[in-house]
mmCIF file of C-alpha atoms in Angstrom:
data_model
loop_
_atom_site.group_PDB
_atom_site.id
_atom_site.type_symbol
_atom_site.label_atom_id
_atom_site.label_comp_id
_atom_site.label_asym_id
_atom_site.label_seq_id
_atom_site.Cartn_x
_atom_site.Cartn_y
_atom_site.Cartn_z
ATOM 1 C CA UNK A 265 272.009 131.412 25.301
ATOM 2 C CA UNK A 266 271.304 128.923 28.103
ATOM 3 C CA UNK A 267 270.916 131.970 30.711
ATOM 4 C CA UNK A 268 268.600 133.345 28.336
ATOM 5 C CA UNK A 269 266.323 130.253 27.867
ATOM 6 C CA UNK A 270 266.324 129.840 31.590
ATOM 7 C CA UNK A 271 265.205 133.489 32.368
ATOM 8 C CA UNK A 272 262.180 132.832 29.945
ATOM 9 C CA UNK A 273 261.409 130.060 31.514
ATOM 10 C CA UNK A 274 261.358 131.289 34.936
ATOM 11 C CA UNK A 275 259.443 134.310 33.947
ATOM 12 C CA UNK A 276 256.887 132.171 32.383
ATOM 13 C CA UNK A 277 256.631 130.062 35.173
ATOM 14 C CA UNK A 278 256.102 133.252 37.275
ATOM 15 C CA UNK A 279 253.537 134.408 34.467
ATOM 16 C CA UNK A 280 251.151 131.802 35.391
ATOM 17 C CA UNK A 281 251.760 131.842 39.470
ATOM 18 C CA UNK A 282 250.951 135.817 38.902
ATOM 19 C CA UNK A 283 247.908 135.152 37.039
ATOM 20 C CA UNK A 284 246.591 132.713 39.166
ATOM 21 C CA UNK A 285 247.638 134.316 42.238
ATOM 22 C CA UNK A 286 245.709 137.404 40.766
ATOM 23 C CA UNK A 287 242.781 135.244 39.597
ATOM 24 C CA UNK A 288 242.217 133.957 43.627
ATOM 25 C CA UNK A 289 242.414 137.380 44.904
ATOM 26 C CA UNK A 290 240.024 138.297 42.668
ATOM 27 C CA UNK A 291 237.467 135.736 42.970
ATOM 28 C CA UNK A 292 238.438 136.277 46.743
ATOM 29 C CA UNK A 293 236.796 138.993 46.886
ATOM 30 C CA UNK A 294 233.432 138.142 45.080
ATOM 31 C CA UNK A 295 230.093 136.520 46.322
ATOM 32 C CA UNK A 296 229.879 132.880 46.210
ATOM 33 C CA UNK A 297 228.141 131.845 42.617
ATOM 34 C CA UNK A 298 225.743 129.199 43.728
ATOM 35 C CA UNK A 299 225.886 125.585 42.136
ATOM 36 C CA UNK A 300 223.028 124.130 39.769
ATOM 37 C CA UNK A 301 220.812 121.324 41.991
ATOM 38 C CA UNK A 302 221.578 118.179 41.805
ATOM 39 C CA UNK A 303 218.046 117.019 40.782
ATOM 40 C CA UNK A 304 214.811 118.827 39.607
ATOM 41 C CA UNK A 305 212.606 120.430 42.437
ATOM 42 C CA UNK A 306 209.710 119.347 39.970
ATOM 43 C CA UNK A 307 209.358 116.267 38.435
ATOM 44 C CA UNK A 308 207.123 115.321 35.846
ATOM 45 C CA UNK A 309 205.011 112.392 37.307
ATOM 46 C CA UNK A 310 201.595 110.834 38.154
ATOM 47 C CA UNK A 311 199.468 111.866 41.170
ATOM 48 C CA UNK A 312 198.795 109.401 43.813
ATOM 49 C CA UNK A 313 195.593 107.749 42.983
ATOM 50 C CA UNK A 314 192.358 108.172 45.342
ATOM 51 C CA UNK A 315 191.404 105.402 47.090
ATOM 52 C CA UNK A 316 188.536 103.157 45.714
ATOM 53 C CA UNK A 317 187.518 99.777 44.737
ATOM 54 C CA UNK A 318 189.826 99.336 42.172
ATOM 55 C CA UNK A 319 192.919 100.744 43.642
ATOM 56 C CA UNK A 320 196.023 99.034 45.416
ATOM 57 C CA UNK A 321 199.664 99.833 47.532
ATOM 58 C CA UNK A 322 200.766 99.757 43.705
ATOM 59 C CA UNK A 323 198.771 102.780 42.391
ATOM 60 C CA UNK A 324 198.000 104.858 45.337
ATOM 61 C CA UNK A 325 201.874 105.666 45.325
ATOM 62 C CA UNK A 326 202.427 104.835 41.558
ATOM 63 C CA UNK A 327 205.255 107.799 41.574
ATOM 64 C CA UNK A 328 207.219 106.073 44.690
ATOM 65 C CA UNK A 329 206.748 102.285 44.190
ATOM 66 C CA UNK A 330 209.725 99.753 43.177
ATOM 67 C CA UNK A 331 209.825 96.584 43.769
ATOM 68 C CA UNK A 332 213.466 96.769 45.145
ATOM 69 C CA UNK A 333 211.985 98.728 47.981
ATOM 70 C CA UNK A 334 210.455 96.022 49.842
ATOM 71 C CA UNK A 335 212.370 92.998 51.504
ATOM 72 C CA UNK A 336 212.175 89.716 49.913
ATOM 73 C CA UNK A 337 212.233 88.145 53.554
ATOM 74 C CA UNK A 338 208.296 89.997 54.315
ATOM 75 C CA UNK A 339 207.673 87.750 51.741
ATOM 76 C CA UNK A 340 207.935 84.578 53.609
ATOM 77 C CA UNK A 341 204.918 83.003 55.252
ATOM 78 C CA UNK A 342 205.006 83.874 59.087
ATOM 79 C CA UNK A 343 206.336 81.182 60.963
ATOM 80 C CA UNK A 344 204.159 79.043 63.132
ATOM 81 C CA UNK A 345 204.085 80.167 67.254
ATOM 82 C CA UNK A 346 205.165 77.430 69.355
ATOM 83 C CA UNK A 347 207.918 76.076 66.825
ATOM 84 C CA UNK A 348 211.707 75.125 67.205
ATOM 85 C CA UNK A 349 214.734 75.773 65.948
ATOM 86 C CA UNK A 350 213.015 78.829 63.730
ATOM 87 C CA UNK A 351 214.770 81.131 61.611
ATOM 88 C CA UNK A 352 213.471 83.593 59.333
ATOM 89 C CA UNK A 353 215.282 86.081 56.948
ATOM 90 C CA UNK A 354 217.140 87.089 54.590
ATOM 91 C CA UNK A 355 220.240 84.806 54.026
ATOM 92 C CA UNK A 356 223.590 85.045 51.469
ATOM 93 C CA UNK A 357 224.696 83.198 48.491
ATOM 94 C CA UNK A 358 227.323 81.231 49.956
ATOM 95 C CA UNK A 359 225.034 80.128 52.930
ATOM 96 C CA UNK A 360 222.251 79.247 51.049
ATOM 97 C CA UNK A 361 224.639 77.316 48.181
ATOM 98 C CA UNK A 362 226.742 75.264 51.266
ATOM 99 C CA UNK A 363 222.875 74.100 52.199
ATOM 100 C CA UNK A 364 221.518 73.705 49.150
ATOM 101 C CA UNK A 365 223.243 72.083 45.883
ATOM 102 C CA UNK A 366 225.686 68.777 46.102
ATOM 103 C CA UNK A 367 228.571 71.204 44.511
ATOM 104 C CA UNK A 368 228.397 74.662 46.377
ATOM 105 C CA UNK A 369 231.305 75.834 44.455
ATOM 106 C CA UNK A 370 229.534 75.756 41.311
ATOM 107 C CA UNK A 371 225.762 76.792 42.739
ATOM 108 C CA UNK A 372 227.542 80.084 44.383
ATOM 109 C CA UNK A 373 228.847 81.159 41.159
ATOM 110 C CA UNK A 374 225.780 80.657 39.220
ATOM 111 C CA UNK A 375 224.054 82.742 42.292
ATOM 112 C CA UNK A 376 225.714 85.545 42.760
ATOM 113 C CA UNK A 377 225.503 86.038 38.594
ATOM 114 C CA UNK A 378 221.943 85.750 38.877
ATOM 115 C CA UNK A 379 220.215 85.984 41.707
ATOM 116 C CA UNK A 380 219.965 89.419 43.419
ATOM 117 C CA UNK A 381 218.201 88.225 46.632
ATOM 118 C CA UNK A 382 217.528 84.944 48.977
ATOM 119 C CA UNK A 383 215.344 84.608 52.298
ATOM 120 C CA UNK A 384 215.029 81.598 53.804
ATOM 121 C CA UNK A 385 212.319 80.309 56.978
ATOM 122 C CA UNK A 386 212.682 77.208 58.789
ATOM 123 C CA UNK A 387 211.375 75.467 61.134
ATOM 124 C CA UNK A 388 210.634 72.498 63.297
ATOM 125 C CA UNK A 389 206.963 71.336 64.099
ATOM 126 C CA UNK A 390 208.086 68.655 66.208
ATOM 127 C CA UNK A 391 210.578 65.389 66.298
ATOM 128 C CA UNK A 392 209.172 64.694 62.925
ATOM 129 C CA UNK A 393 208.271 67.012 60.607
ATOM 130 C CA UNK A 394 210.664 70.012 59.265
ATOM 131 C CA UNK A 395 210.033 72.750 57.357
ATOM 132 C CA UNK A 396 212.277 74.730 55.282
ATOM 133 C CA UNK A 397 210.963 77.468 52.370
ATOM 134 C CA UNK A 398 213.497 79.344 50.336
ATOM 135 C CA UNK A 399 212.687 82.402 48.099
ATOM 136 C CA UNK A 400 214.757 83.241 45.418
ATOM 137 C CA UNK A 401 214.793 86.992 43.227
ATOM 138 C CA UNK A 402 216.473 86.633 40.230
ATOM 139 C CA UNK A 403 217.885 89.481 38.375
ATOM 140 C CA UNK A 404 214.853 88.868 35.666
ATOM 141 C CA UNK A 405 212.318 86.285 34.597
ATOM 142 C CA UNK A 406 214.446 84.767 32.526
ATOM 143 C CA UNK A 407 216.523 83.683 35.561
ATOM 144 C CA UNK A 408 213.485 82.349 37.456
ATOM 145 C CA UNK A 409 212.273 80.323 34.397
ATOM 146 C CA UNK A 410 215.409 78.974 33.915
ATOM 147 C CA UNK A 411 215.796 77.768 37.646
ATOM 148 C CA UNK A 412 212.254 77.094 37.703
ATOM 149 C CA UNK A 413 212.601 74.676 34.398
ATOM 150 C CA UNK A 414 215.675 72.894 35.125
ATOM 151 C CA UNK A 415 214.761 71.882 38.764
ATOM 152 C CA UNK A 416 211.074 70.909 37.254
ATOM 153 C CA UNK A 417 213.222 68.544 35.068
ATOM 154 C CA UNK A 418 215.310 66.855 37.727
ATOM 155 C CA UNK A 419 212.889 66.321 40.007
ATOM 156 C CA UNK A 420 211.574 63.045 38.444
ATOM 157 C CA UNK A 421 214.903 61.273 38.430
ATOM 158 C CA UNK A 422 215.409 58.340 41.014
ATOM 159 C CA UNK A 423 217.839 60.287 43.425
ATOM 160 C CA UNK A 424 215.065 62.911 43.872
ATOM 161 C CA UNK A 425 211.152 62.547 44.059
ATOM 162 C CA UNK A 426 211.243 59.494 41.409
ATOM 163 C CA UNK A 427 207.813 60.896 39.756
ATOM 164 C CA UNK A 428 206.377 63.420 37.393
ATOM 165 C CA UNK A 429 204.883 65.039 40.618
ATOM 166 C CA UNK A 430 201.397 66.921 40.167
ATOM 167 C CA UNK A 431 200.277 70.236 39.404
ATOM 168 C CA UNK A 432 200.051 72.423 42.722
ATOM 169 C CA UNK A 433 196.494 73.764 43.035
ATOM 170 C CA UNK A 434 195.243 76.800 43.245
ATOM 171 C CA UNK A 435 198.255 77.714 41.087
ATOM 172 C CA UNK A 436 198.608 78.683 36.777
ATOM 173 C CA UNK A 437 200.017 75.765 34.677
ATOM 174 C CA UNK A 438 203.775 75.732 34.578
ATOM 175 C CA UNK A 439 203.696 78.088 37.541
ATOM 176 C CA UNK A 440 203.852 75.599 40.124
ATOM 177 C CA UNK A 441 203.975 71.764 40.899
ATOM 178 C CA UNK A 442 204.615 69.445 43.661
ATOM 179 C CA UNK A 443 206.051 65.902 44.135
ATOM 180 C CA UNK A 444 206.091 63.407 46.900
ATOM 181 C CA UNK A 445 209.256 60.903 46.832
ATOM 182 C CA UNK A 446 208.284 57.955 45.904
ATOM 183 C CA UNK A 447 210.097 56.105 48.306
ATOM 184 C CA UNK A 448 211.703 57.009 51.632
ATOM 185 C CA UNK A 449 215.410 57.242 51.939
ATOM 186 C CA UNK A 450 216.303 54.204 54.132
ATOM 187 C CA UNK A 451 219.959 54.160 55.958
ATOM 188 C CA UNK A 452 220.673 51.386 58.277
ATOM 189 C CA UNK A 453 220.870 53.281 62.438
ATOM 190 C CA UNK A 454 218.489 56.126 61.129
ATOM 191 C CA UNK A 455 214.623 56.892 60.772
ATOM 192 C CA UNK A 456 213.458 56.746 57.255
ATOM 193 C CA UNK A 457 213.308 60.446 55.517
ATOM 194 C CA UNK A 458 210.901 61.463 52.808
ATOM 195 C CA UNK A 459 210.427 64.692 51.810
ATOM 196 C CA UNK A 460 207.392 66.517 49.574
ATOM 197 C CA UNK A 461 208.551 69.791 47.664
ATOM 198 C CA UNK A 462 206.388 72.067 46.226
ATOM 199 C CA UNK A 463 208.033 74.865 43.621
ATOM 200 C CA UNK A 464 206.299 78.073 42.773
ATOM 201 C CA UNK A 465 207.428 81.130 39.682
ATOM 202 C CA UNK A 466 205.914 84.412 40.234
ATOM 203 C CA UNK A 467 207.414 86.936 37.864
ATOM 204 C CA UNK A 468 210.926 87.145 38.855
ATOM 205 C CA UNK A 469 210.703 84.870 42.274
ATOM 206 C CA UNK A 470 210.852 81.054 42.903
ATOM 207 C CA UNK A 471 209.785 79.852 45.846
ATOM 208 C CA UNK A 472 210.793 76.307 47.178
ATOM 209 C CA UNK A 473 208.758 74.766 49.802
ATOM 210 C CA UNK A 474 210.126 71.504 51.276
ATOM 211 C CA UNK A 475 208.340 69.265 54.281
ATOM 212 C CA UNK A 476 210.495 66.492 55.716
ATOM 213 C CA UNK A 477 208.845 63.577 57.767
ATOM 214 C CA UNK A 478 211.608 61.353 59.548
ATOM 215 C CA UNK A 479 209.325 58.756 59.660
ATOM 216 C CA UNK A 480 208.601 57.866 56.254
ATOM 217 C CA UNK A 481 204.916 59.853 56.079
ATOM 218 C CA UNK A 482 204.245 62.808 54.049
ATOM 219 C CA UNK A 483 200.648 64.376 53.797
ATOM 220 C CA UNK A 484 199.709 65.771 51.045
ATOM 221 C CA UNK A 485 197.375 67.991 51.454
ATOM 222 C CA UNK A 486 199.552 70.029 54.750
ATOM 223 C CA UNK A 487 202.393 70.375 52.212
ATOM 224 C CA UNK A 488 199.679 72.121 49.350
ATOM 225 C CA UNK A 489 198.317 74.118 51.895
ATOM 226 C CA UNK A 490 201.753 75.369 53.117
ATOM 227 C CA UNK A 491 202.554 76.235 49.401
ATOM 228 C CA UNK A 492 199.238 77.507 49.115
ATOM 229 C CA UNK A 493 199.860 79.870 52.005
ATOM 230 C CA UNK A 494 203.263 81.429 50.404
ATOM 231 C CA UNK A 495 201.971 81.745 47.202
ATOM 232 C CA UNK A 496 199.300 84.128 48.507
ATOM 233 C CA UNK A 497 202.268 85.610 49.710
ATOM 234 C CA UNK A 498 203.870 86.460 46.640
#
């Protein structure tokens, strides 16, 4: 009885090797069957626009444009000729969190879950004044409201500007502000720091504009026109 079980099986198992032996030498033998395309040839879409008075980058190629296709860093304002210690680009979540929030442990993890790109430009105009601007694309508005909001609300405490700050110009209500500190930060052996900051929401970007004078003098109106400069960017 065991011999018997073990023939079937053995001739079953050289059932299927036959067949599929049989199957290759068949199929061997027979053109190539071609496979379906990956994508349609044709796709249903809009034409490219004409060019007139009323059309843009956007519309011209309405059936190719996405905002993913263009690099935050073009973004930034253009660095001034002449400047030091420049740097201009994109930059990672890690970097920008180690430069950026007291507890980069905690910023880098709230980045990486929201934010899907960061570009940073910096610059020195001289011994004095410094200027750093950081762009931030969020994964959605929401994001950049929400980072927009909260840093609007901490702004006006005593270890930051220490005022309500006023609205940027030239920009929509709740779409941008600015604050001077209201007092420079003193240390005993070092130059007195103040710093101006002037924040900016534009759909799903934030932009952060910061001047830093080491000697205690901010002007107002260079730091509006700098944010003034990168909003026409965005």
């Amino acid at each position: 009885m065991g011999r018997t079980t073990l023939l079937i099986t053995c001739a079953a198992a050289f059932g299927v090797l036959a067949g599929t032996i049989t199957g290759y030498a068949v199929q061997y033998h027979r053109d190539p069957t071609p496979l379906p395309p990956l994508a349609q040839q044709k796709m249903a879409a809009p034409k490219p626009a004409a060019m007139n008075d009323s059309t843009s980058r956007r519309s011209i190629n309405a059936n190719r444009w996405h905002k993913a296709d263009e690099d935050l860093a073009k973004k930034l304002v253009d660095v001034p000729g002449g400047v030091q210690d420049s740097f201009s680009g994109p930059v990672s979540p890690d970097t920008f969190a180690a430069d950026y929030f007291l507890k980069p442990s905690v910023g880098v993890g709230s980045l990486v879950r929201q934010a899907k790109r960061l570009a940073t430009a910096r610059w020195a105009e001289n011994d004095r004044n410094f200027v750093e601007i950081n762009l931030l694309q969020f994964r959605d508005r929401v994001g950049a409201d929400d980072f927009y909001t909260d840093m609007a609300q901490y702004m006006p405490d005593k270890d930051f500007a220490g005022n309500t700050g006023k609205e940027l110009p030239g920009a929509p209500a709740d779409f941008g502000h600015m604050w001077i500190d209201s007092e420079a930060h003193e240390e005993p052996g070092y130059h007195p720091i103040r710093q101006g900051r002037a924040l900016i929401r534009r759909g799903d970007i934030v932009a952060i504009i910061e001047y830093t004078n080491n000697r205690g003098e901010i002007d107002e109106k260079t730091l509006a026109e700098l944010a003034k400069r990168q909003m026409e960017r965005l």
